[in-house]
């Protein structure tokens, strides 16, 4: 199961997920500048001072087979608009997490997240035969919690004092998941949502 997850490209409705590379540094910074997303304290979006570590960590995790990071591209404008990844990959137990997701402010609440989640979940359940896909977010990231619920995930619980943030505050992490037998209904709901955006 060492190579359970291979590099892939996924595409739907003018949105494409491509493997993250070091060369995407400038484009990712431009995407994050739309809304100055690095100022959001409840999530981790790269800034000029953190972008190198952000990319290095993502690619190191990919090398270790624990993550598969992507850039998100709007094909209509040929613009990088965000990033997401498969992470915390557990090939033996056929589980993984979708995380590190963020989009330029212009593309938030436009249907892009729904398309990306459909692409990633479809690959996880239909190609990888995953038994569960997990999502995690900060307790105070209400927008993220609502978005995760909207795509059909159910809350599993809260990990109290799960992490120490860079400013020293303690983070409670909310854990959600979608399990394999829920996928057909979740997929139908996502496709319905995408149709509404078209």
PDB file of C-alpha atoms in Angstrom:
ATOM      1  CA  UNK A   1       0.000   0.000   0.000  1.00  0.00           C
ATOM      2  CA  UNK A   2       3.064   2.270  -0.074  1.00  0.00           C
ATOM      3  CA  UNK A   3       2.022   3.921  -3.345  1.00  0.00           C
ATOM      4  CA  UNK A   4      -1.713   3.981  -2.657  1.00  0.00           C
ATOM      5  CA  UNK A   5      -1.901   7.618  -3.710  1.00  0.00           C
ATOM      6  CA  UNK A   6      -0.237   8.713  -6.974  1.00  0.00           C
ATOM      7  CA  UNK A   7       0.137  12.213  -8.439  1.00  0.00           C
ATOM      8  CA  UNK A   8      -3.004  13.093 -10.365  1.00  0.00           C
ATOM      9  CA  UNK A   9      -4.749  15.943 -12.145  1.00  0.00           C
ATOM     10  CA  UNK A  10      -8.493  16.408 -11.658  1.00  0.00           C
ATOM     11  CA  UNK A  11     -10.781  18.720 -13.631  1.00  0.00           C
ATOM     12  CA  UNK A  12     -14.427  19.766 -13.780  1.00  0.00           C
ATOM     13  CA  UNK A  13     -16.327  22.848 -14.999  1.00  0.00           C
ATOM     14  CA  UNK A  14     -13.242  24.939 -15.686  1.00  0.00           C
ATOM     15  CA  UNK A  15     -11.581  24.178 -12.331  1.00  0.00           C
ATOM     16  CA  UNK A  16      -8.431  22.063 -12.307  1.00  0.00           C
ATOM     17  CA  UNK A  17      -6.409  20.526  -9.484  1.00  0.00           C
ATOM     18  CA  UNK A  18      -2.723  20.146 -10.347  1.00  0.00           C
ATOM     19  CA  UNK A  19       0.169  18.790  -8.258  1.00  0.00           C
ATOM     20  CA  UNK A  20       1.841  21.526  -6.212  1.00  0.00           C
ATOM     21  CA  UNK A  21       5.388  22.423  -7.288  1.00  0.00           C
ATOM     22  CA  UNK A  22       8.000  24.890  -6.016  1.00  0.00           C
ATOM     23  CA  UNK A  23       7.422  26.934  -9.170  1.00  0.00           C
ATOM     24  CA  UNK A  24       3.925  27.821  -7.948  1.00  0.00           C
ATOM     25  CA  UNK A  25       5.271  30.077  -5.190  1.00  0.00           C
ATOM     26  CA  UNK A  26       4.554  33.401  -6.904  1.00  0.00           C
ATOM     27  CA  UNK A  27       1.084  32.362  -8.086  1.00  0.00           C
ATOM     28  CA  UNK A  28       0.101  31.096  -4.633  1.00  0.00           C
ATOM     29  CA  UNK A  29       1.187  34.379  -3.047  1.00  0.00           C
ATOM     30  CA  UNK A  30      -0.875  36.304  -5.598  1.00  0.00           C
ATOM     31  CA  UNK A  31      -3.891  34.105  -4.843  1.00  0.00           C
ATOM     32  CA  UNK A  32      -3.494  34.606  -1.081  1.00  0.00           C
ATOM     33  CA  UNK A  33      -3.105  38.382  -1.569  1.00  0.00           C
ATOM     34  CA  UNK A  34      -6.713  38.511  -2.806  1.00  0.00           C
ATOM     35  CA  UNK A  35      -8.248  39.098   0.596  1.00  0.00           C
ATOM     36  CA  UNK A  36      -4.909  39.062   2.468  1.00  0.00           C
ATOM     37  CA  UNK A  37      -5.827  35.577   3.631  1.00  0.00           C
ATOM     38  CA  UNK A  38      -2.697  35.167   5.763  1.00  0.00           C
ATOM     39  CA  UNK A  39      -4.336  37.511   8.291  1.00  0.00           C
ATOM     40  CA  UNK A  40      -7.012  34.925   9.117  1.00  0.00           C
ATOM     41  CA  UNK A  41      -5.991  33.629  12.540  1.00  0.00           C
ATOM     42  CA  UNK A  42      -8.109  30.445  12.389  1.00  0.00           C
ATOM     43  CA  UNK A  43      -6.424  28.952   9.347  1.00  0.00           C
ATOM     44  CA  UNK A  44      -2.990  28.626   7.753  1.00  0.00           C
ATOM     45  CA  UNK A  45      -2.591  30.474   4.452  1.00  0.00           C
ATOM     46  CA  UNK A  46       0.938  31.245   3.213  1.00  0.00           C
ATOM     47  CA  UNK A  47       2.395  34.758   3.285  1.00  0.00           C
ATOM     48  CA  UNK A  48       5.688  36.099   1.942  1.00  0.00           C
ATOM     49  CA  UNK A  49       7.397  35.038   5.158  1.00  0.00           C
ATOM     50  CA  UNK A  50       5.884  31.543   5.335  1.00  0.00           C
ATOM     51  CA  UNK A  51       5.477  30.464   1.693  1.00  0.00           C
ATOM     52  CA  UNK A  52       8.825  28.661   1.440  1.00  0.00           C
ATOM     53  CA  UNK A  53       8.151  26.579   4.564  1.00  0.00           C
ATOM     54  CA  UNK A  54       4.573  25.989   3.407  1.00  0.00           C
ATOM     55  CA  UNK A  55       5.681  24.519   0.074  1.00  0.00           C
ATOM     56  CA  UNK A  56       8.665  22.613   1.530  1.00  0.00           C
ATOM     57  CA  UNK A  57       6.510  20.971   4.197  1.00  0.00           C
ATOM     58  CA  UNK A  58       3.845  20.007   1.645  1.00  0.00           C
ATOM     59  CA  UNK A  59       6.400  18.475  -0.722  1.00  0.00           C
ATOM     60  CA  UNK A  60       8.253  16.735   2.135  1.00  0.00           C
ATOM     61  CA  UNK A  61       4.956  15.189   3.262  1.00  0.00           C
ATOM     62  CA  UNK A  62       4.316  14.101  -0.324  1.00  0.00           C
ATOM     63  CA  UNK A  63       7.735  12.429  -0.420  1.00  0.00           C
ATOM     64  CA  UNK A  64       6.853  10.655   2.844  1.00  0.00           C
ATOM     65  CA  UNK A  65       3.575   9.440   1.249  1.00  0.00           C
ATOM     66  CA  UNK A  66       1.480  11.204   3.898  1.00  0.00           C
ATOM     67  CA  UNK A  67       0.150  13.999   1.663  1.00  0.00           C
ATOM     68  CA  UNK A  68      -0.668  14.906  -1.918  1.00  0.00           C
ATOM     69  CA  UNK A  69      -0.821  18.713  -2.316  1.00  0.00           C
ATOM     70  CA  UNK A  70      -2.560  20.549  -5.158  1.00  0.00           C
ATOM     71  CA  UNK A  71      -2.904  24.025  -6.551  1.00  0.00           C
ATOM     72  CA  UNK A  72      -6.395  25.035  -7.693  1.00  0.00           C
ATOM     73  CA  UNK A  73      -6.540  26.705 -11.101  1.00  0.00           C
ATOM     74  CA  UNK A  74      -9.334  28.615 -12.834  1.00  0.00           C
ATOM     75  CA  UNK A  75      -8.932  27.482 -16.444  1.00  0.00           C
ATOM     76  CA  UNK A  76     -11.020  30.370 -17.796  1.00  0.00           C
ATOM     77  CA  UNK A  77      -8.445  32.896 -16.572  1.00  0.00           C
ATOM     78  CA  UNK A  78      -5.488  30.476 -16.319  1.00  0.00           C
ATOM     79  CA  UNK A  79      -5.042  31.728 -12.748  1.00  0.00           C
ATOM     80  CA  UNK A  80      -4.037  29.885  -9.575  1.00  0.00           C
ATOM     81  CA  UNK A  81      -6.818  30.616  -7.094  1.00  0.00           C
ATOM     82  CA  UNK A  82      -5.906  28.491  -4.081  1.00  0.00           C
ATOM     83  CA  UNK A  83      -4.644  25.223  -2.740  1.00  0.00           C
ATOM     84  CA  UNK A  84      -5.855  21.987  -1.144  1.00  0.00           C
ATOM     85  CA  UNK A  85      -4.439  18.564  -0.396  1.00  0.00           C
ATOM     86  CA  UNK A  86      -4.961  15.000   0.619  1.00  0.00           C
ATOM     87  CA  UNK A  87      -3.173  14.711   3.957  1.00  0.00           C
ATOM     88  CA  UNK A  88      -2.755  12.438   6.990  1.00  0.00           C
ATOM     89  CA  UNK A  89      -2.829   9.559   4.520  1.00  0.00           C
ATOM     90  CA  UNK A  90      -3.216   6.135   6.121  1.00  0.00           C
ATOM     91  CA  UNK A  91      -2.868   3.744   3.189  1.00  0.00           C
ATOM     92  CA  UNK A  92      -3.047   0.612   5.348  1.00  0.00           C
ATOM     93  CA  UNK A  93      -6.476   1.548   6.639  1.00  0.00           C
ATOM     94  CA  UNK A  94      -7.556   3.303   3.417  1.00  0.00           C
ATOM     95  CA  UNK A  95      -8.262   6.595   5.182  1.00  0.00           C
ATOM     96  CA  UNK A  96      -7.193  10.129   4.380  1.00  0.00           C
ATOM     97  CA  UNK A  97      -8.021  13.731   5.143  1.00  0.00           C
ATOM     98  CA  UNK A  98      -8.828  16.619   2.824  1.00  0.00           C
ATOM     99  CA  UNK A  99      -7.292  19.744   4.301  1.00  0.00           C
ATOM    100  CA  UNK A 100      -5.114  22.834   3.929  1.00  0.00           C
ATOM    101  CA  UNK A 101      -7.869  24.214   1.707  1.00  0.00           C
ATOM    102  CA  UNK A 102      -8.102  27.909   0.887  1.00  0.00           C
ATOM    103  CA  UNK A 103      -9.226  30.045  -2.054  1.00  0.00           C
ATOM    104  CA  UNK A 104      -8.746  33.666  -3.090  1.00  0.00           C
ATOM    105  CA  UNK A 105     -11.485  35.850  -1.659  1.00  0.00           C
ATOM    106  CA  UNK A 106     -12.897  36.458  -5.158  1.00  0.00           C
ATOM    107  CA  UNK A 107     -13.569  32.714  -5.523  1.00  0.00           C
ATOM    108  CA  UNK A 108     -15.078  32.064  -2.118  1.00  0.00           C
ATOM    109  CA  UNK A 109     -18.795  31.144  -2.161  1.00  0.00           C
ATOM    110  CA  UNK A 110     -18.735  30.734  -5.959  1.00  0.00           C
ATOM    111  CA  UNK A 111     -19.054  26.951  -6.183  1.00  0.00           C
ATOM    112  CA  UNK A 112     -15.305  26.337  -6.585  1.00  0.00           C
ATOM    113  CA  UNK A 113     -15.056  24.603  -3.208  1.00  0.00           C
ATOM    114  CA  UNK A 114     -17.979  22.326  -4.065  1.00  0.00           C
ATOM    115  CA  UNK A 115     -16.323  21.345  -7.364  1.00  0.00           C
ATOM    116  CA  UNK A 116     -12.972  20.679  -5.676  1.00  0.00           C
ATOM    117  CA  UNK A 117     -14.557  18.582  -2.940  1.00  0.00           C
ATOM    118  CA  UNK A 118     -16.512  16.544  -5.493  1.00  0.00           C
ATOM    119  CA  UNK A 119     -13.322  15.862  -7.470  1.00  0.00           C
ATOM    120  CA  UNK A 120     -11.306  14.866  -4.396  1.00  0.00           C
ATOM    121  CA  UNK A 121     -14.028  12.783  -2.775  1.00  0.00           C
ATOM    122  CA  UNK A 122     -14.849  11.023  -6.035  1.00  0.00           C
ATOM    123  CA  UNK A 123     -11.199  10.088  -6.474  1.00  0.00           C
ATOM    124  CA  UNK A 124     -10.899   8.935  -2.868  1.00  0.00           C
ATOM    125  CA  UNK A 125     -14.002   6.753  -2.833  1.00  0.00           C
ATOM    126  CA  UNK A 126     -14.221   5.573  -6.452  1.00  0.00           C
ATOM    127  CA  UNK A 127     -10.559   5.201  -7.428  1.00  0.00           C
ATOM    128  CA  UNK A 128      -8.794   4.579  -4.113  1.00  0.00           C
ATOM    129  CA  UNK A 129     -11.641   2.670  -2.451  1.00  0.00           C
ATOM    130  CA  UNK A 130     -11.224   4.761   0.703  1.00  0.00           C
ATOM    131  CA  UNK A 131     -13.326   3.716   3.678  1.00  0.00           C
ATOM    132  CA  UNK A 132     -13.433   7.233   5.149  1.00  0.00           C
ATOM    133  CA  UNK A 133     -12.416  10.789   4.301  1.00  0.00           C
ATOM    134  CA  UNK A 134     -11.817  13.183   7.178  1.00  0.00           C
ATOM    135  CA  UNK A 135     -11.929  16.977   7.500  1.00  0.00           C
ATOM    136  CA  UNK A 136     -10.504  19.017  10.381  1.00  0.00           C
ATOM    137  CA  UNK A 137     -10.803  22.678  11.235  1.00  0.00           C
ATOM    138  CA  UNK A 138     -10.319  25.192  14.021  1.00  0.00           C
ATOM    139  CA  UNK A 139     -13.228  25.439  16.505  1.00  0.00           C
ATOM    140  CA  UNK A 140     -13.517  29.165  15.756  1.00  0.00           C
ATOM    141  CA  UNK A 141     -13.405  28.764  11.976  1.00  0.00           C
ATOM    142  CA  UNK A 142     -17.183  28.904  11.635  1.00  0.00           C
ATOM    143  CA  UNK A 143     -17.057  29.481   7.874  1.00  0.00           C
ATOM    144  CA  UNK A 144     -15.018  26.315   7.400  1.00  0.00           C
ATOM    145  CA  UNK A 145     -17.233  24.298   9.741  1.00  0.00           C
ATOM    146  CA  UNK A 146     -20.329  25.405   7.808  1.00  0.00           C
ATOM    147  CA  UNK A 147     -18.671  24.636   4.453  1.00  0.00           C
ATOM    148  CA  UNK A 148     -17.697  21.139   5.626  1.00  0.00           C
ATOM    149  CA  UNK A 149     -21.231  20.477   6.818  1.00  0.00           C
ATOM    150  CA  UNK A 150     -22.661  21.770   3.507  1.00  0.00           C
ATOM    151  CA  UNK A 151     -20.712  19.189   1.518  1.00  0.00           C
ATOM    152  CA  UNK A 152     -22.273  16.398   3.563  1.00  0.00           C
ATOM    153  CA  UNK A 153     -19.695  15.564   6.236  1.00  0.00           C
ATOM    154  CA  UNK A 154     -20.805  14.703   9.748  1.00  0.00           C
ATOM    155  CA  UNK A 155     -19.082  15.889  12.904  1.00  0.00           C
ATOM    156  CA  UNK A 156     -17.196  13.105  14.708  1.00  0.00           C
ATOM    157  CA  UNK A 157     -16.044  15.146  17.681  1.00  0.00           C
ATOM    158  CA  UNK A 158     -13.719  17.822  19.037  1.00  0.00           C
ATOM    159  CA  UNK A 159     -10.047  17.341  19.922  1.00  0.00           C
ATOM    160  CA  UNK A 160      -9.577  19.675  22.892  1.00  0.00           C
ATOM    161  CA  UNK A 161      -6.239  21.561  23.160  1.00  0.00           C
ATOM    162  CA  UNK A 162      -5.211  19.708  20.026  1.00  0.00           C
ATOM    163  CA  UNK A 163      -2.507  22.134  18.892  1.00  0.00           C
ATOM    164  CA  UNK A 164      -0.486  25.050  20.135  1.00  0.00           C
ATOM    165  CA  UNK A 165      -0.807  27.906  17.632  1.00  0.00           C
ATOM    166  CA  UNK A 166       2.132  30.099  16.611  1.00  0.00           C
ATOM    167  CA  UNK A 167       0.813  32.844  18.912  1.00  0.00           C
ATOM    168  CA  UNK A 168       0.731  30.436  21.851  1.00  0.00           C
ATOM    169  CA  UNK A 169      -3.053  29.979  22.006  1.00  0.00           C
ATOM    170  CA  UNK A 170      -4.472  26.481  22.212  1.00  0.00           C
ATOM    171  CA  UNK A 171      -6.562  25.220  19.314  1.00  0.00           C
ATOM    172  CA  UNK A 172      -9.547  22.919  19.640  1.00  0.00           C
ATOM    173  CA  UNK A 173      -9.911  20.946  16.401  1.00  0.00           C
ATOM    174  CA  UNK A 174     -13.321  19.899  15.081  1.00  0.00           C
ATOM    175  CA  UNK A 175     -13.215  16.553  13.246  1.00  0.00           C
ATOM    176  CA  UNK A 176     -15.705  15.633  10.506  1.00  0.00           C
ATOM    177  CA  UNK A 177     -15.866  12.673   8.128  1.00  0.00           C
ATOM    178  CA  UNK A 178     -17.692  11.082   5.235  1.00  0.00           C
ATOM    179  CA  UNK A 179     -17.679   7.289   5.172  1.00  0.00           C
ATOM    180  CA  UNK A 180     -17.871   5.064   2.118  1.00  0.00           C
ATOM    181  CA  UNK A 181     -21.526   4.043   2.392  1.00  0.00           C
ATOM    182  CA  UNK A 182     -22.528   7.729   2.591  1.00  0.00           C
ATOM    183  CA  UNK A 183     -20.701   8.647  -0.613  1.00  0.00           C
ATOM    184  CA  UNK A 184     -23.521   7.977  -3.145  1.00  0.00           C
ATOM    185  CA  UNK A 185     -25.884  10.382  -1.337  1.00  0.00           C
ATOM    186  CA  UNK A 186     -23.135  12.954  -0.738  1.00  0.00           C
ATOM    187  CA  UNK A 187     -22.159  12.796  -4.418  1.00  0.00           C
ATOM    188  CA  UNK A 188     -25.753  13.353  -5.514  1.00  0.00           C
ATOM    189  CA  UNK A 189     -26.041  16.369  -3.211  1.00  0.00           C
ATOM    190  CA  UNK A 190     -22.759  17.861  -4.467  1.00  0.00           C
ATOM    191  CA  UNK A 191     -23.782  17.434  -8.104  1.00  0.00           C
ATOM    192  CA  UNK A 192     -27.103  19.129  -7.324  1.00  0.00           C
ATOM    193  CA  UNK A 193     -25.276  22.051  -5.692  1.00  0.00           C
ATOM    194  CA  UNK A 194     -22.926  22.402  -8.673  1.00  0.00           C
ATOM    195  CA  UNK A 195     -25.887  22.479 -11.060  1.00  0.00           C
ATOM    196  CA  UNK A 196     -27.308  25.429  -9.109  1.00  0.00           C
ATOM    197  CA  UNK A 197     -24.088  27.418  -9.674  1.00  0.00           C
ATOM    198  CA  UNK A 198     -24.193  26.816 -13.457  1.00  0.00           C
TER     199      UNK A 198
END
